[in-house]
Amino acid sequence: MGGGLPHGRPCAAKAVRRQEIQKSQGMSGSPEAFIAANTRILSPPLVPEIRLHLAEESLPIWQKTEEELGEMNVPPPFWAFAWAGGQALARYLLDNAALVAGGSVIDLGSGSGLTAIAAKLAGAGRVLAADIDTFSLAAVRLNAALNGVEVSVTQEDLLARDPDPSDIVLVGDLFYERELAARVTSYLEKAAANGARVLIGDPKRSYFPNGIFTRAAEYQVPVTRELEDAEIKRTSVWQL
């Protein structure tokens, strides 16, 4: 996603490998304990209503994650940062609560859980945060509790099958890898065909598909140059 972290979230095979390492070597503590010990409770600039366990620097948290798992070249800790797309989408949900009020929500590639939490705060009914990273799910649980909301989690790769019935599908910043972008787009098109409202937060990453989504809102999102190529990232909320 530019800056200090490379492109690409953990693939399913890497997530399985991570679980195997945790079982065979044993972790020094739970993922929740690791997150609590290596992050600070902060509010994303565009969404001050929400508090998250976030890392202040990318390299230290990444190195500590490798040390915790006893493995080099582990996937970057995307759960430890409030990315531009997620901030924009969360802001949009809070400002347009009627879009999700009472509805069932699926948050793909949930990361820190920022958009899932925003949906719940906006009045959504059941919210399911999906991410194949064990640490992400731990972060979602911690962050949901921190904000006084209940969010369900799943580590299943939802992109590997047809979408479950849902009123709203959320996606924040998932169009940065060619193969992943294609899988996400296919999933979203199927979800929309089944009647779901699709909302995406994205600053037009490298593989954001043109001509498919329409812009619903635009934000100037404060970010850090350690993660991005600018201190303010123009980011849109898109719909299908």
PDB file of C-alpha atoms in Angstrom:
ATOM      1  CA  MET A   1       0.000   0.000   0.000  1.00  0.00           C
ATOM      2  CA  GLY A   2       2.913   2.230  -0.503  1.00  0.00           C
ATOM      3  CA  GLY A   3       5.370   3.692   1.979  1.00  0.00           C
ATOM      4  CA  GLY A   4       6.747   1.476   4.690  1.00  0.00           C
ATOM      5  CA  LEU A   5       4.696  -1.660   4.019  1.00  0.00           C
ATOM      6  CA  PRO A   6       4.784  -3.802   0.870  1.00  0.00           C
ATOM      7  CA  HIS A   7       1.707  -4.600  -1.163  1.00  0.00           C
ATOM      8  CA  GLY A   8      -0.259  -7.733  -0.445  1.00  0.00           C
ATOM      9  CA  ARG A   9      -2.189  -9.083   2.494  1.00  0.00           C
ATOM     10  CA  PRO A  10      -1.660 -12.616   3.744  1.00  0.00           C
ATOM     11  CA  CYS A  11      -2.909 -15.321   1.413  1.00  0.00           C
ATOM     12  CA  ALA A  12      -4.839 -18.301   2.777  1.00  0.00           C
ATOM     13  CA  ALA A  13      -1.793 -20.589   2.626  1.00  0.00           C
ATOM     14  CA  LYS A  14       0.262 -18.160   4.725  1.00  0.00           C
ATOM     15  CA  ALA A  15      -2.543 -17.869   7.239  1.00  0.00           C
ATOM     16  CA  VAL A  16      -2.643 -21.657   7.609  1.00  0.00           C
ATOM     17  CA  ARG A  17       1.156 -21.731   7.982  1.00  0.00           C
ATOM     18  CA  ARG A  18       0.921 -19.078  10.693  1.00  0.00           C
ATOM     19  CA  GLN A  19      -1.570 -21.197  12.637  1.00  0.00           C
ATOM     20  CA  GLU A  20       0.710 -24.249  12.322  1.00  0.00           C
ATOM     21  CA  ILE A  21       3.674 -22.296  13.699  1.00  0.00           C
ATOM     22  CA  GLN A  22       1.629 -21.030  16.619  1.00  0.00           C
ATOM     23  CA  LYS A  23       0.552 -24.572  17.505  1.00  0.00           C
ATOM     24  CA  SER A  24       3.959 -26.234  17.048  1.00  0.00           C
ATOM     25  CA  GLN A  25       6.163 -23.606  18.687  1.00  0.00           C
ATOM     26  CA  GLY A  26       3.738 -21.990  21.075  1.00  0.00           C
ATOM     27  CA  MET A  27       3.278 -18.254  21.334  1.00  0.00           C
ATOM     28  CA  SER A  28       4.529 -16.203  24.247  1.00  0.00           C
ATOM     29  CA  GLY A  29       0.948 -15.095  24.761  1.00  0.00           C
ATOM     30  CA  SER A  30      -2.354 -14.770  22.981  1.00  0.00           C
ATOM     31  CA  PRO A  31      -2.690 -12.586  19.868  1.00  0.00           C
ATOM     32  CA  GLU A  32      -4.813 -10.249  21.985  1.00  0.00           C
ATOM     33  CA  ALA A  33      -2.048  -9.920  24.568  1.00  0.00           C
ATOM     34  CA  PHE A  34       0.527  -9.267  21.850  1.00  0.00           C
ATOM     35  CA  ILE A  35      -1.625  -6.550  20.293  1.00  0.00           C
ATOM     36  CA  ALA A  36      -2.338  -4.875  23.616  1.00  0.00           C
ATOM     37  CA  ALA A  37       1.368  -4.854  24.482  1.00  0.00           C
ATOM     38  CA  ASN A  38       2.604  -3.498  21.151  1.00  0.00           C
ATOM     39  CA  THR A  39       0.043  -0.872  20.176  1.00  0.00           C
ATOM     40  CA  ARG A  40      -1.496   2.288  21.590  1.00  0.00           C
ATOM     41  CA  ILE A  41      -5.162   3.181  21.805  1.00  0.00           C
ATOM     42  CA  LEU A  42      -5.640   5.935  19.243  1.00  0.00           C
ATOM     43  CA  SER A  43      -8.405   7.438  17.119  1.00  0.00           C
ATOM     44  CA  PRO A  44      -8.073   7.597  13.309  1.00  0.00           C
ATOM     45  CA  PRO A  45      -7.929  11.271  12.242  1.00  0.00           C
ATOM     46  CA  LEU A  46     -11.036  11.116  10.065  1.00  0.00           C
ATOM     47  CA  VAL A  47     -13.024   9.048  12.576  1.00  0.00           C
ATOM     48  CA  PRO A  48     -12.316  10.466  16.055  1.00  0.00           C
ATOM     49  CA  GLU A  49     -15.427   8.749  17.447  1.00  0.00           C
ATOM     50  CA  ILE A  50     -13.730   5.356  17.180  1.00  0.00           C
ATOM     51  CA  ARG A  51     -10.752   4.127  19.205  1.00  0.00           C
ATOM     52  CA  LEU A  52      -8.436   1.384  17.982  1.00  0.00           C
ATOM     53  CA  HIS A  53      -5.314  -0.472  19.025  1.00  0.00           C
ATOM     54  CA  LEU A  54      -2.881   0.985  16.474  1.00  0.00           C
ATOM     55  CA  ALA A  55       0.859   0.909  15.856  1.00  0.00           C
ATOM     56  CA  GLU A  56       2.661   4.221  15.647  1.00  0.00           C
ATOM     57  CA  GLU A  57       5.400   2.866  13.361  1.00  0.00           C
ATOM     58  CA  SER A  58       5.295   0.097  10.778  1.00  0.00           C
ATOM     59  CA  LEU A  59       8.729  -1.541  11.058  1.00  0.00           C
ATOM     60  CA  PRO A  60       8.811  -2.200  14.837  1.00  0.00           C
ATOM     61  CA  ILE A  61       5.372  -3.853  14.916  1.00  0.00           C
ATOM     62  CA  TRP A  62       6.250  -5.933  11.859  1.00  0.00           C
ATOM     63  CA  GLN A  63       9.522  -7.119  13.416  1.00  0.00           C
ATOM     64  CA  LYS A  64       7.817  -7.935  16.682  1.00  0.00           C
ATOM     65  CA  THR A  65       5.188  -9.952  14.818  1.00  0.00           C
ATOM     66  CA  GLU A  66       7.971 -11.997  13.174  1.00  0.00           C
ATOM     67  CA  GLU A  67       9.614 -12.547  16.540  1.00  0.00           C
ATOM     68  CA  GLU A  68       6.330 -13.597  18.122  1.00  0.00           C
ATOM     69  CA  LEU A  69       5.674 -16.180  15.424  1.00  0.00           C
ATOM     70  CA  GLY A  70       9.270 -17.330  15.073  1.00  0.00           C
ATOM     71  CA  GLU A  71       9.122 -16.812  11.307  1.00  0.00           C
ATOM     72  CA  MET A  72      10.737 -14.378   8.900  1.00  0.00           C
ATOM     73  CA  ASN A  73       8.862 -12.644   6.085  1.00  0.00           C
ATOM     74  CA  VAL A  74       5.463 -12.905   7.717  1.00  0.00           C
ATOM     75  CA  PRO A  75       2.677 -10.870   6.130  1.00  0.00           C
ATOM     76  CA  PRO A  76       2.623  -7.207   7.173  1.00  0.00           C
ATOM     77  CA  PRO A  77       0.421  -6.356  10.177  1.00  0.00           C
ATOM     78  CA  PHE A  78      -2.290  -4.539   8.244  1.00  0.00           C
ATOM     79  CA  TRP A  79      -4.543  -4.819  11.294  1.00  0.00           C
ATOM     80  CA  ALA A  80      -2.298  -2.334  13.135  1.00  0.00           C
ATOM     81  CA  PHE A  81      -3.111   0.662  10.923  1.00  0.00           C
ATOM     82  CA  ALA A  82      -6.155   2.729   9.938  1.00  0.00           C
ATOM     83  CA  TRP A  83      -5.795   2.844   6.152  1.00  0.00           C
ATOM     84  CA  ALA A  84      -7.204   5.656   4.035  1.00  0.00           C
ATOM     85  CA  GLY A  85      -9.948   3.565   2.458  1.00  0.00           C
ATOM     86  CA  GLY A  86     -11.129   2.247   5.793  1.00  0.00           C
ATOM     87  CA  GLN A  87     -11.192   5.720   7.336  1.00  0.00           C
ATOM     88  CA  ALA A  88     -13.210   7.136   4.441  1.00  0.00           C
ATOM     89  CA  LEU A  89     -15.699   4.285   4.497  1.00  0.00           C
ATOM     90  CA  ALA A  90     -16.081   4.444   8.274  1.00  0.00           C
ATOM     91  CA  ARG A  91     -16.705   8.206   8.093  1.00  0.00           C
ATOM     92  CA  TYR A  92     -19.304   7.662   5.377  1.00  0.00           C
ATOM     93  CA  LEU A  93     -21.139   5.008   7.394  1.00  0.00           C
ATOM     94  CA  LEU A  94     -21.291   7.162  10.515  1.00  0.00           C
ATOM     95  CA  ASP A  95     -22.539  10.152   8.524  1.00  0.00           C
ATOM     96  CA  ASN A  96     -25.113   8.098   6.592  1.00  0.00           C
ATOM     97  CA  ALA A  97     -26.344   5.706   9.244  1.00  0.00           C
ATOM     98  CA  ALA A  98     -29.648   5.068   7.487  1.00  0.00           C
ATOM     99  CA  LEU A  99     -27.783   3.060   4.846  1.00  0.00           C
ATOM    100  CA  VAL A 100     -26.934   0.299   7.313  1.00  0.00           C
ATOM    101  CA  ALA A 101     -29.449   0.743  10.151  1.00  0.00           C
ATOM    102  CA  GLY A 102     -30.837  -2.653  11.109  1.00  0.00           C
ATOM    103  CA  GLY A 103     -29.115  -4.406   8.227  1.00  0.00           C
ATOM    104  CA  SER A 104     -26.795  -7.406   8.133  1.00  0.00           C
ATOM    105  CA  VAL A 105     -23.234  -6.497   7.180  1.00  0.00           C
ATOM    106  CA  ILE A 106     -20.181  -8.373   5.897  1.00  0.00           C
ATOM    107  CA  ASP A 107     -16.844  -6.548   6.170  1.00  0.00           C
ATOM    108  CA  LEU A 108     -14.289  -8.157   3.836  1.00  0.00           C
ATOM    109  CA  GLY A 109     -10.601  -8.010   4.767  1.00  0.00           C
ATOM    110  CA  SER A 110     -11.569  -6.348   8.005  1.00  0.00           C
ATOM    111  CA  GLY A 111      -8.051  -5.606   9.282  1.00  0.00           C
ATOM    112  CA  SER A 112      -8.435  -3.577  12.469  1.00  0.00           C
ATOM    113  CA  GLY A 113     -12.216  -3.832  12.252  1.00  0.00           C
ATOM    114  CA  LEU A 114     -12.602  -0.081  11.731  1.00  0.00           C
ATOM    115  CA  THR A 115     -15.413  -0.261   9.158  1.00  0.00           C
ATOM    116  CA  ALA A 116     -17.150  -3.143  10.901  1.00  0.00           C
ATOM    117  CA  ILE A 117     -17.201  -1.127  14.127  1.00  0.00           C
ATOM    118  CA  ALA A 118     -18.431   1.971  12.288  1.00  0.00           C
ATOM    119  CA  ALA A 119     -21.267  -0.050  10.781  1.00  0.00           C
ATOM    120  CA  LYS A 120     -22.292  -1.304  14.204  1.00  0.00           C
ATOM    121  CA  LEU A 121     -22.133   2.186  15.698  1.00  0.00           C
ATOM    122  CA  ALA A 122     -24.289   3.388  12.793  1.00  0.00           C
ATOM    123  CA  GLY A 123     -26.999   0.954  13.840  1.00  0.00           C
ATOM    124  CA  ALA A 124     -26.362  -2.152  11.756  1.00  0.00           C
ATOM    125  CA  GLY A 125     -27.779  -5.434  12.996  1.00  0.00           C
ATOM    126  CA  ARG A 126     -25.410  -8.405  12.684  1.00  0.00           C
ATOM    127  CA  VAL A 127     -21.916  -7.425  11.537  1.00  0.00           C
ATOM    128  CA  LEU A 128     -19.470 -10.110  10.377  1.00  0.00           C
ATOM    129  CA  ALA A 129     -15.791  -9.145  10.094  1.00  0.00           C
ATOM    130  CA  ALA A 130     -13.916 -11.493   7.766  1.00  0.00           C
ATOM    131  CA  ASP A 131     -10.141 -11.751   7.597  1.00  0.00           C
ATOM    132  CA  ILE A 132      -7.791 -14.713   7.109  1.00  0.00           C
ATOM    133  CA  ASP A 133      -5.197 -13.250   9.498  1.00  0.00           C
ATOM    134  CA  THR A 134      -5.421 -14.580  13.073  1.00  0.00           C
ATOM    135  CA  PHE A 135      -4.024 -11.333  14.471  1.00  0.00           C
ATOM    136  CA  SER A 136      -6.616  -9.320  12.573  1.00  0.00           C
ATOM    137  CA  LEU A 137      -9.464 -11.224  14.162  1.00  0.00           C
ATOM    138  CA  ALA A 138      -7.909 -10.678  17.578  1.00  0.00           C
ATOM    139  CA  ALA A 139      -7.625  -6.958  16.788  1.00  0.00           C
ATOM    140  CA  VAL A 140     -11.270  -6.839  15.712  1.00  0.00           C
ATOM    141  CA  ARG A 141     -12.371  -8.434  18.973  1.00  0.00           C
ATOM    142  CA  LEU A 142     -10.274  -6.048  21.053  1.00  0.00           C
ATOM    143  CA  ASN A 143     -11.326  -2.981  19.096  1.00  0.00           C
ATOM    144  CA  ALA A 144     -15.008  -3.900  19.110  1.00  0.00           C
ATOM    145  CA  ALA A 145     -14.912  -4.295  22.893  1.00  0.00           C
ATOM    146  CA  LEU A 146     -13.059  -1.000  23.192  1.00  0.00           C
ATOM    147  CA  ASN A 147     -15.917   0.732  21.385  1.00  0.00           C
ATOM    148  CA  GLY A 148     -18.677  -1.105  23.208  1.00  0.00           C
ATOM    149  CA  VAL A 149     -20.062  -3.000  20.205  1.00  0.00           C
ATOM    150  CA  GLU A 150     -20.457  -6.644  19.270  1.00  0.00           C
ATOM    151  CA  VAL A 151     -18.919  -7.826  16.004  1.00  0.00           C
ATOM    152  CA  SER A 152     -18.771 -11.445  14.856  1.00  0.00           C
ATOM    153  CA  VAL A 153     -15.576 -12.679  13.196  1.00  0.00           C
ATOM    154  CA  THR A 154     -14.606 -15.400  10.729  1.00  0.00           C
ATOM    155  CA  GLN A 155     -11.260 -16.559   9.398  1.00  0.00           C
ATOM    156  CA  GLU A 156     -12.857 -18.289   6.431  1.00  0.00           C
ATOM    157  CA  ASP A 157     -11.770 -17.046   3.004  1.00  0.00           C
ATOM    158  CA  LEU A 158     -15.175 -15.795   1.897  1.00  0.00           C
ATOM    159  CA  LEU A 159     -13.844 -14.987  -1.564  1.00  0.00           C
ATOM    160  CA  ALA A 160     -13.467 -18.721  -2.210  1.00  0.00           C
ATOM    161  CA  ARG A 161     -17.228 -19.220  -2.506  1.00  0.00           C
ATOM    162  CA  ASP A 162     -20.410 -17.443  -3.450  1.00  0.00           C
ATOM    163  CA  PRO A 163     -21.538 -14.664  -1.096  1.00  0.00           C
ATOM    164  CA  ASP A 164     -23.898 -15.415   1.760  1.00  0.00           C
ATOM    165  CA  PRO A 165     -27.108 -13.379   1.822  1.00  0.00           C
ATOM    166  CA  SER A 166     -26.369  -9.951   3.298  1.00  0.00           C
ATOM    167  CA  ASP A 167     -27.851  -6.469   3.158  1.00  0.00           C
ATOM    168  CA  ILE A 168     -24.498  -4.654   2.963  1.00  0.00           C
ATOM    169  CA  VAL A 169     -20.982  -5.689   1.938  1.00  0.00           C
ATOM    170  CA  LEU A 170     -18.105  -3.415   2.939  1.00  0.00           C
ATOM    171  CA  VAL A 171     -14.599  -3.298   1.484  1.00  0.00           C
ATOM    172  CA  GLY A 172     -11.803  -0.999   2.619  1.00  0.00           C
ATOM    173  CA  ASP A 173      -8.540  -0.867   0.669  1.00  0.00           C
ATOM    174  CA  LEU A 174      -8.396  -4.290  -0.987  1.00  0.00           C
ATOM    175  CA  PHE A 175      -7.473  -3.363  -4.561  1.00  0.00           C
ATOM    176  CA  TYR A 176      -3.681  -3.392  -4.296  1.00  0.00           C
ATOM    177  CA  GLU A 177      -2.884  -6.851  -5.735  1.00  0.00           C
ATOM    178  CA  ARG A 178      -3.996  -8.015  -9.181  1.00  0.00           C
ATOM    179  CA  GLU A 179      -5.264 -11.465  -8.215  1.00  0.00           C
ATOM    180  CA  LEU A 180      -6.893 -10.262  -5.010  1.00  0.00           C
ATOM    181  CA  ALA A 181      -8.578  -7.360  -6.799  1.00  0.00           C
ATOM    182  CA  ALA A 182     -10.055  -9.732  -9.381  1.00  0.00           C
ATOM    183  CA  ARG A 183     -11.400 -12.039  -6.671  1.00  0.00           C
ATOM    184  CA  VAL A 184     -12.855  -9.149  -4.679  1.00  0.00           C
ATOM    185  CA  THR A 185     -14.516  -7.666  -7.766  1.00  0.00           C
ATOM    186  CA  SER A 186     -16.083 -11.003  -8.698  1.00  0.00           C
ATOM    187  CA  TYR A 187     -17.396 -11.467  -5.156  1.00  0.00           C
ATOM    188  CA  LEU A 188     -18.854  -7.966  -5.029  1.00  0.00           C
ATOM    189  CA  GLU A 189     -20.591  -8.315  -8.376  1.00  0.00           C
ATOM    190  CA  LYS A 190     -22.220 -11.545  -7.184  1.00  0.00           C
ATOM    191  CA  ALA A 191     -23.223  -9.958  -3.881  1.00  0.00           C
ATOM    192  CA  ALA A 192     -24.784  -6.998  -5.699  1.00  0.00           C
ATOM    193  CA  ALA A 193     -26.631  -9.347  -8.059  1.00  0.00           C
ATOM    194  CA  ASN A 194     -28.101 -11.004  -4.950  1.00  0.00           C
ATOM    195  CA  GLY A 195     -29.412  -7.665  -3.738  1.00  0.00           C
ATOM    196  CA  ALA A 196     -26.652  -6.511  -1.388  1.00  0.00           C
ATOM    197  CA  ARG A 197     -25.618  -2.872  -1.150  1.00  0.00           C
ATOM    198  CA  VAL A 198     -21.869  -2.744  -1.879  1.00  0.00           C
ATOM    199  CA  LEU A 199     -19.806   0.078  -0.355  1.00  0.00           C
ATOM    200  CA  ILE A 200     -16.073   0.464  -0.916  1.00  0.00           C
ATOM    201  CA  GLY A 201     -13.500   2.811   0.550  1.00  0.00           C
ATOM    202  CA  ASP A 202     -10.505   3.142  -1.750  1.00  0.00           C
ATOM    203  CA  PRO A 203      -8.096   5.868  -2.947  1.00  0.00           C
ATOM    204  CA  LYS A 204      -7.875   4.104  -6.333  1.00  0.00           C
ATOM    205  CA  ARG A 205      -5.102   1.671  -5.493  1.00  0.00           C
ATOM    206  CA  SER A 206      -3.086   0.088  -8.287  1.00  0.00           C
ATOM    207  CA  TYR A 207      -5.719  -2.483  -9.271  1.00  0.00           C
ATOM    208  CA  PHE A 208      -8.923  -0.608  -8.543  1.00  0.00           C
ATOM    209  CA  PRO A 209     -11.240  -1.509 -11.450  1.00  0.00           C
ATOM    210  CA  ASN A 210     -12.385   1.367 -13.611  1.00  0.00           C
ATOM    211  CA  GLY A 211     -15.905   1.653 -14.939  1.00  0.00           C
ATOM    212  CA  ILE A 212     -17.546  -0.699 -12.438  1.00  0.00           C
ATOM    213  CA  PHE A 213     -18.195   1.354  -9.306  1.00  0.00           C
ATOM    214  CA  THR A 214     -19.674   4.830  -8.938  1.00  0.00           C
ATOM    215  CA  ARG A 215     -18.405   7.459  -6.511  1.00  0.00           C
ATOM    216  CA  ALA A 216     -20.697   8.206  -3.561  1.00  0.00           C
ATOM    217  CA  ALA A 217     -18.427  10.555  -1.589  1.00  0.00           C
ATOM    218  CA  GLU A 218     -14.865  11.848  -1.439  1.00  0.00           C
ATOM    219  CA  TYR A 219     -12.657  12.673   1.539  1.00  0.00           C
ATOM    220  CA  GLN A 220      -9.243  14.133   2.231  1.00  0.00           C
ATOM    221  CA  VAL A 221      -7.831  11.567   4.642  1.00  0.00           C
ATOM    222  CA  PRO A 222      -4.894  12.408   6.940  1.00  0.00           C
ATOM    223  CA  VAL A 223      -2.357   9.584   6.767  1.00  0.00           C
ATOM    224  CA  THR A 224       1.343   9.088   7.435  1.00  0.00           C
ATOM    225  CA  ARG A 225       4.138   9.143   4.883  1.00  0.00           C
ATOM    226  CA  GLU A 226       5.485   5.984   6.448  1.00  0.00           C
ATOM    227  CA  LEU A 227       2.518   4.160   4.932  1.00  0.00           C
ATOM    228  CA  GLU A 228       1.471   6.345   2.024  1.00  0.00           C
ATOM    229  CA  ASP A 229       2.952   8.655  -0.603  1.00  0.00           C
ATOM    230  CA  ALA A 230       1.395  11.791   0.904  1.00  0.00           C
ATOM    231  CA  GLU A 231       0.203  13.155   4.234  1.00  0.00           C
ATOM    232  CA  ILE A 232      -3.299  13.707   2.850  1.00  0.00           C
ATOM    233  CA  LYS A 233      -4.784  10.956   0.695  1.00  0.00           C
ATOM    234  CA  ARG A 234      -7.734  11.776  -1.516  1.00  0.00           C
ATOM    235  CA  THR A 235     -10.009   8.811  -0.985  1.00  0.00           C
ATOM    236  CA  SER A 236     -13.479   7.987  -2.275  1.00  0.00           C
ATOM    237  CA  VAL A 237     -16.359   5.856  -1.156  1.00  0.00           C
ATOM    238  CA  TRP A 238     -17.692   3.854  -4.051  1.00  0.00           C
ATOM    239  CA  GLN A 239     -20.874   1.880  -4.555  1.00  0.00           C
ATOM    240  CA  LEU A 240     -22.132  -0.849  -6.826  1.00  0.00           C
TER     241      LEU A 240
END
